[in-house]
DNA sequence: CAACCCCACTGAAAGTTTTTCACTAGATCA
DNA sequence: TGATCTAGTGAAAAACTTTCAGTGGGGTTG
């Protein structure tokens, strides 16, 4: 049928109504036009990474690890950079238009609309370094709760009282879980968070949050920062005021970005196993037993406490 | 002819020799199979970035800027991560197999073999932050020579004698030009580089190079580092030895990565105009007057001296 | 107001490309 | 050594796209 061919050729002259009916019928019987077939074949070797925050050094390390692994298996990595704090909806159309075999979302909020669209198109989705309870979706993350506990334990061990917290973006699992673990371990020791500020997971805001915490009369003796960038900002803010780390102020971060090991900081932090997280994400994607429509599987990997000099 | 169809279908059973003859004949008469036509159409909206050093924070800022711009024009960014110091040849096959409309190479050595292959396939290539004299190819770069001069001028202005240099990877234009500009401006002032070490453009090696320079009896009063990461390493090494910056040692870097502005460093550096470099690269790619086979056009953009506290 | 033209859309038919099928020749293995 | 397998083949069938010659509004002109 000529009309069918026309329905599948973008720009061909065909009545919108008829085209819609043809497309619907095609969907029904599972017909795929040859053009789409080749497009699918190409896209099969392609994985899209959607990242919201490439300027935080943690995420480039993810991009790097992912790109290398995909290259090893002859596949390609498409990178989408979202504006900070944006959810994925904005780019849904564009991301789906390339019909990748899978999408990895990191540092960004997935929406149920997008999740539905991906299921419909049989595209696997894996959240990396995020877990979302509102949507049933595959996810790989570091055990943020345990990491938060470890951070708390380090600070308690050293006998600190007056413990503060610099949080990240409130509605992210990375923030929520880390804080929950931290708070729980303090509670078990009969204490609690004395002062708290939000640093939005970035340096500038982290710096502001740090200042607000350490400029008060009874400033905390120890502060847990929900990621390393904010911890480094805190250390910078402390240095500026002549507050010595760790003597006057103990600092623990989370991620173990490369700067954390630099001499200027020597930050004690929880290392996320980036390589293994990427590997797990690809395992979820490559496992044929896991279907795009399946319920969410969450793979939790343990972080490692890295003791340096800041706590 | 069935054989023709098979010649164009990857994986179809056909003798290699026959396939080659068919493809050659097709090339001759300008025949393109429908499958390849759709493949080309898809690839037209795609640009491949080949990067050698995503772990240096300068390059993620390039990825970010590039991804955003491409998204705005409805295109996609494929990222290839090369092992450090590798040339592009390793990945040539894989990179070309996706037939992107253009390739942007940053922080990696292009080979003439790859350049030839791209020309053959009508794929535009732009070098970003690199210039190669051995190959006629389009390039966009910051004016590294002028940047080197600016760095030298800053150190001379402050009356420093005993000026040192920490270089990057020796055979890169970024290293060569920056050093040349730096050396020239010193020579014009009747002085020269007193001590020099190579830091390979990365933190660890930069740290080692820094130690070798500042642990000598008559250590330099001022050091120019060919990129920011090495400058930060130098500052860390200096701090460890109790050498105060800028009082005992002035430091100038190059790039203006985000950490350079952090309170721990406040590094004086030459800012590369990343956004404009990316924009220029895309202009070169999108300008239909510039053909893939053309001689290399080099667009040089001025860097900006950013004076902070380190010099 | 009717004749005319233009245009988007169409099915039939022609053209093109892919897939299937039946077969062959060489490689592999018990 | 014979059975079996595999990669490769042309012919034919099937699938798909493009061309072509309408067709029937909707507007425009005489």
GROMACS .gro file of N, CA and C in nm, chain A residues 76-160:
model
  255
   76UNK      N    1   2.809   0.307   2.143
   76UNK     CA    2   2.834   0.449   2.148
   76UNK      C    3   2.757   0.517   2.258
   77UNK      N    4   2.816   0.622   2.307
   77UNK     CA    5   2.754   0.698   2.415
   77UNK      C    6   2.708   0.834   2.365
   78UNK      N    7   2.580   0.859   2.378
   78UNK     CA    8   2.527   0.992   2.349
   78UNK      C    9   2.507   1.064   2.481
   79UNK      N   10   2.552   1.185   2.489
   79UNK     CA   11   2.543   1.259   2.615
   79UNK      C   12   2.443   1.374   2.603
   80UNK      N   13   2.351   1.379   2.697
   80UNK     CA   14   2.260   1.492   2.707
   80UNK      C   15   2.290   1.569   2.835
   81UNK      N   16   2.310   1.696   2.822
   81UNK     CA   17   2.334   1.778   2.940
   81UNK      C   18   2.208   1.857   2.970
   82UNK      N   19   2.154   1.836   3.087
   82UNK     CA   20   2.035   1.911   3.126
   82UNK      C   21   2.076   2.032   3.209
   83UNK      N   22   1.997   2.137   3.203
   83UNK     CA   23   2.020   2.249   3.294
   83UNK      C   24   2.005   2.199   3.438
   84UNK      N   25   2.075   2.260   3.531
   84UNK     CA   26   2.071   2.216   3.669
   84UNK      C   27   1.928   2.211   3.723
   85UNK      N   28   1.900   2.107   3.798
   85UNK     CA   29   1.772   2.088   3.866
   85UNK      C   30   1.654   2.066   3.771
   86UNK      N   31   1.678   2.062   3.642
   86UNK     CA   32   1.567   2.038   3.551
   86UNK      C   33   1.528   1.891   3.558
   87UNK      N   34   1.401   1.860   3.537
   87UNK     CA   35   1.371   1.718   3.522
   87UNK      C   36   1.380   1.683   3.375
   88UNK      N   37   1.368   1.554   3.349
   88UNK     CA   38   1.402   1.506   3.216
   88UNK      C   39   1.296   1.542   3.112
   89UNK      N   40   1.178   1.579   3.160
   89UNK     CA   41   1.067   1.602   3.068
   89UNK      C   42   1.101   1.696   2.953
   90UNK      N   43   1.168   1.802   2.989
   90UNK     CA   44   1.209   1.901   2.890
   90UNK      C   45   1.265   1.838   2.763
   91UNK      N   46   1.349   1.739   2.785
   91UNK     CA   47   1.424   1.684   2.672
   91UNK      C   48   1.366   1.552   2.623
   92UNK      N   49   1.254   1.510   2.681
   92UNK     CA   50   1.200   1.378   2.648
   92UNK      C   51   1.192   1.354   2.499
   93UNK      N   52   1.125   1.445   2.431
   93UNK     CA   53   1.106   1.432   2.287
   93UNK      C   54   1.238   1.404   2.217
   94UNK      N   55   1.332   1.492   2.246
   94UNK     CA   56   1.459   1.486   2.178
   94UNK      C   57   1.536   1.357   2.211
   95UNK      N   58   1.532   1.320   2.338
   95UNK     CA   59   1.604   1.200   2.379
   95UNK      C   60   1.544   1.078   2.314
   96UNK      N   61   1.413   1.070   2.312
   96UNK     CA   62   1.348   0.952   2.257
   96UNK      C   63   1.358   0.947   2.105
   97UNK      N   64   1.373   1.062   2.044
   97UNK     CA   65   1.373   1.064   1.898
   97UNK      C   66   1.489   0.982   1.841
   98UNK      N   67   1.596   0.967   1.918
   98UNK     CA   68   1.706   0.887   1.867
   98UNK      C   69   1.689   0.739   1.901
   99UNK      N   70   1.582   0.707   1.975
   99UNK     CA   71   1.552   0.568   2.009
   99UNK      C   72   1.672   0.486   2.051
  100UNK      N   73   1.739   0.529   2.155
  100UNK     CA   74   1.853   0.450   2.200
  100UNK      C   75   1.806   0.318   2.259
  101UNK      N   76   1.895   0.222   2.268
  101UNK     CA   77   1.856   0.093   2.325
  101UNK      C   78   1.833   0.108   2.475
  102UNK      N   79   1.897   0.206   2.534
  102UNK     CA   80   1.879   0.227   2.677
  102UNK      C   81   1.915   0.370   2.713
  103UNK      N   82   1.861   0.413   2.825
  103UNK     CA   83   1.890   0.547   2.873
  103UNK      C   84   1.940   0.536   3.017
  104UNK      N   85   2.048   0.601   3.045
  104UNK     CA   86   2.098   0.608   3.181
  104UNK      C   87   2.080   0.751   3.229
  105UNK      N   88   2.010   0.766   3.339
  105UNK     CA   89   1.984   0.900   3.390
  105UNK      C   90   2.061   0.920   3.519
  106UNK      N   91   2.140   1.024   3.522
  106UNK     CA   92   2.215   1.048   3.643
  106UNK      C   93   2.200   1.195   3.681
  107UNK      N   94   2.187   1.218   3.811
  107UNK     CA   95   2.176   1.353   3.858
  107UNK      C   96   2.063   1.430   3.793
  108UNK      N   97   1.950   1.365   3.780
  108UNK     CA   98   1.834   1.435   3.726
  108UNK      C   99   1.709   1.360   3.766
  109UNK      N  100   1.601   1.432   3.771
  109UNK     CA  101   1.474   1.377   3.813
  109UNK      C  102   1.403   1.315   3.693
  110UNK      N  103   1.365   1.189   3.705
  110UNK     CA  104   1.286   1.129   3.599
  110UNK      C  105   1.139   1.159   3.627
  111UNK      N  106   1.060   1.169   3.523
  111UNK     CA  107   0.917   1.189   3.545
  111UNK      C  108   0.844   1.063   3.502
  112UNK      N  109   0.725   1.045   3.557
  112UNK     CA  110   0.650   0.925   3.523
  112UNK      C  111   0.609   0.929   3.375
  113UNK      N  112   0.593   1.050   3.324
  113UNK     CA  113   0.559   1.064   3.183
  113UNK      C  114   0.668   1.004   3.096
  114UNK      N  115   0.791   1.041   3.128
  114UNK     CA  116   0.905   0.990   3.052
  114UNK      C  117   0.920   0.839   3.070
  115UNK      N  118   0.900   0.793   3.195
  115UNK     CA  119   0.912   0.650   3.222
  115UNK      C  120   0.812   0.573   3.136
  116UNK      N  121   0.691   0.628   3.128
  116UNK     CA  122   0.588   0.562   3.049
  116UNK      C  123   0.628   0.559   2.901
  117UNK      N  124   0.676   0.671   2.853
  117UNK     CA  125   0.716   0.680   2.713
  117UNK      C  126   0.825   0.578   2.681
  118UNK      N  127   0.919   0.563   2.771
  118UNK     CA  128   1.029   0.468   2.749
  118UNK      C  129   0.976   0.325   2.747
  119UNK      N  130   0.887   0.295   2.839
  119UNK     CA  131   0.830   0.161   2.842
  119UNK      C  132   0.761   0.132   2.709
  120UNK      N  133   0.687   0.229   2.662
  120UNK     CA  134   0.613   0.215   2.537
  120UNK      C  135   0.707   0.184   2.420
  121UNK      N  136   0.820   0.250   2.421
  121UNK     CA  137   0.915   0.232   2.310
  121UNK      C  138   1.016   0.121   2.338
  122UNK      N  139   0.992   0.046   2.444
  122UNK     CA  140   1.083  -0.064   2.479
  122UNK      C  141   1.226  -0.017   2.498
  123UNK      N  142   1.240   0.096   2.561
  123UNK     CA  143   1.373   0.146   2.592
  123UNK      C  144   1.398   0.125   2.740
  124UNK      N  145   1.508   0.061   2.770
  124UNK     CA  146   1.540   0.039   2.910
  124UNK      C  147   1.590   0.168   2.973
  125UNK      N  148   1.555   0.186   3.098
  125UNK     CA  149   1.602   0.305   3.169
  125UNK      C  150   1.670   0.261   3.298
  126UNK      N  151   1.784   0.316   3.324
  126UNK     CA  152   1.851   0.290   3.451
  126UNK      C  153   1.887   0.422   3.516
  127UNK      N  154   1.847   0.436   3.639
  127UNK     CA  155   1.890   0.553   3.716
  127UNK      C  156   2.025   0.523   3.778
  128UNK      N  157   2.117   0.615   3.763
  128UNK     CA  158   2.250   0.594   3.821
  128UNK      C  159   2.273   0.699   3.928
  129UNK      N  160   2.302   0.652   4.047
  129UNK     CA  161   2.326   0.743   4.158
  129UNK      C  162   2.199   0.816   4.202
  130UNK      N  163   2.087   0.762   4.167
  130UNK     CA  164   1.959   0.814   4.211
  130UNK      C  165   1.865   0.696   4.231
  131UNK      N  166   1.776   0.708   4.324
  131UNK     CA  167   1.669   0.611   4.339
  131UNK      C  168   1.541   0.690   4.348
  132UNK      N  169   1.439   0.649   4.277
  132UNK     CA  170   1.312   0.720   4.288
  132UNK      C  171   1.203   0.624   4.332
  133UNK      N  172   1.138   0.661   4.439
  133UNK     CA  173   1.034   0.574   4.491
  133UNK      C  174   0.903   0.593   4.414
  134UNK      N  175   0.888   0.710   4.356
  134UNK     CA  176   0.759   0.739   4.292
  134UNK      C  177   0.741   0.664   4.160
  135UNK      N  178   0.849   0.615   4.105
  135UNK     CA  179   0.841   0.546   3.977
  135UNK      C  180   0.910   0.411   3.990
  136UNK      N  181   0.848   0.310   3.935
  136UNK     CA  182   0.913   0.179   3.937
  136UNK      C  183   1.014   0.173   3.825
  137UNK      N  184   1.138   0.178   3.861
  137UNK     CA  185   1.240   0.188   3.757
  137UNK      C  186   1.370   0.127   3.809
  138UNK      N  187   1.451   0.076   3.717
  138UNK     CA  188   1.579   0.020   3.758
  138UNK      C  189   1.671   0.130   3.807
  139UNK      N  190   1.748   0.096   3.907
  139UNK     CA  191   1.841   0.196   3.959
  139UNK      C  192   1.966   0.130   4.013
  140UNK      N  193   2.076   0.200   3.998
  140UNK     CA  194   2.201   0.157   4.060
  140UNK      C  195   2.248   0.273   4.145
  141UNK      N  196   2.279   0.245   4.267
  141UNK     CA  197   2.326   0.352   4.353
  141UNK      C  198   2.420   0.297   4.458
  142UNK      N  199   2.500   0.384   4.508
  142UNK     CA  200   2.581   0.353   4.624
  142UNK      C  201   2.486   0.343   4.743
  143UNK      N  202   2.522   0.266   4.842
  143UNK     CA  203   2.436   0.257   4.960
  143UNK      C  204   2.449   0.386   5.039
  144UNK      N  205   2.366   0.481   5.003
  144UNK     CA  206   2.377   0.614   5.061
  144UNK      C  207   2.341   0.616   5.208
  145UNK      N  208   2.246   0.531   5.246
  145UNK     CA  209   2.207   0.526   5.387
  145UNK      C  210   2.326   0.481   5.471
  146UNK      N  211   2.389   0.370   5.427
  146UNK     CA  212   2.505   0.319   5.500
  146UNK      C  213   2.619   0.420   5.499
  147UNK      N  214   2.635   0.486   5.383
  147UNK     CA  215   2.739   0.588   5.373
  147UNK      C  216   2.716   0.700   5.472
  148UNK      N  217   2.591   0.743   5.485
  148UNK     CA  218   2.556   0.846   5.582
  148UNK      C  219   2.589   0.799   5.723
  149UNK      N  220   2.561   0.672   5.750
  149UNK     CA  221   2.593   0.615   5.883
  149UNK      C  222   2.744   0.617   5.906
  150UNK      N  223   2.819   0.575   5.803
  150UNK     CA  224   2.965   0.572   5.817
  150UNK      C  225   3.018   0.712   5.848
  151UNK      N  226   2.965   0.808   5.777
  151UNK     CA  227   3.009   0.946   5.798
  151UNK      C  228   2.981   0.987   5.943
  152UNK      N  229   2.861   0.953   5.990
  152UNK     CA  230   2.825   0.986   6.126
  152UNK      C  231   2.918   0.917   6.226
  153UNK      N  232   2.947   0.792   6.198
  153UNK     CA  233   3.031   0.714   6.288
  153UNK      C  234   3.170   0.776   6.304
  154UNK      N  235   3.228   0.818   6.190
  154UNK     CA  236   3.360   0.880   6.194
  154UNK      C  237   3.359   1.000   6.287
  155UNK      N  238   3.257   1.082   6.273
  155UNK     CA  239   3.252   1.203   6.355
  155UNK      C  240   3.229   1.170   6.502
  156UNK      N  241   3.144   1.070   6.529
  156UNK     CA  242   3.116   1.032   6.668
  156UNK      C  243   3.240   0.975   6.734
  157UNK      N  244   3.309   0.889   6.658
  157UNK     CA  245   3.430   0.824   6.710
  157UNK      C  246   3.527   0.924   6.771
  158UNK      N  247   3.537   1.038   6.703
  158UNK     CA  248   3.634   1.137   6.746
  158UNK      C  249   3.578   1.223   6.861
  159UNK      N  250   3.461   1.185   6.906
  159UNK     CA  251   3.407   1.249   7.024
  159UNK      C  252   3.349   1.388   7.002
  160UNK      N  253   3.318   1.419   6.879
  160UNK     CA  254   3.264   1.553   6.854
  160UNK      C  255   3.124   1.568   6.908
   0.00000   0.00000   0.00000
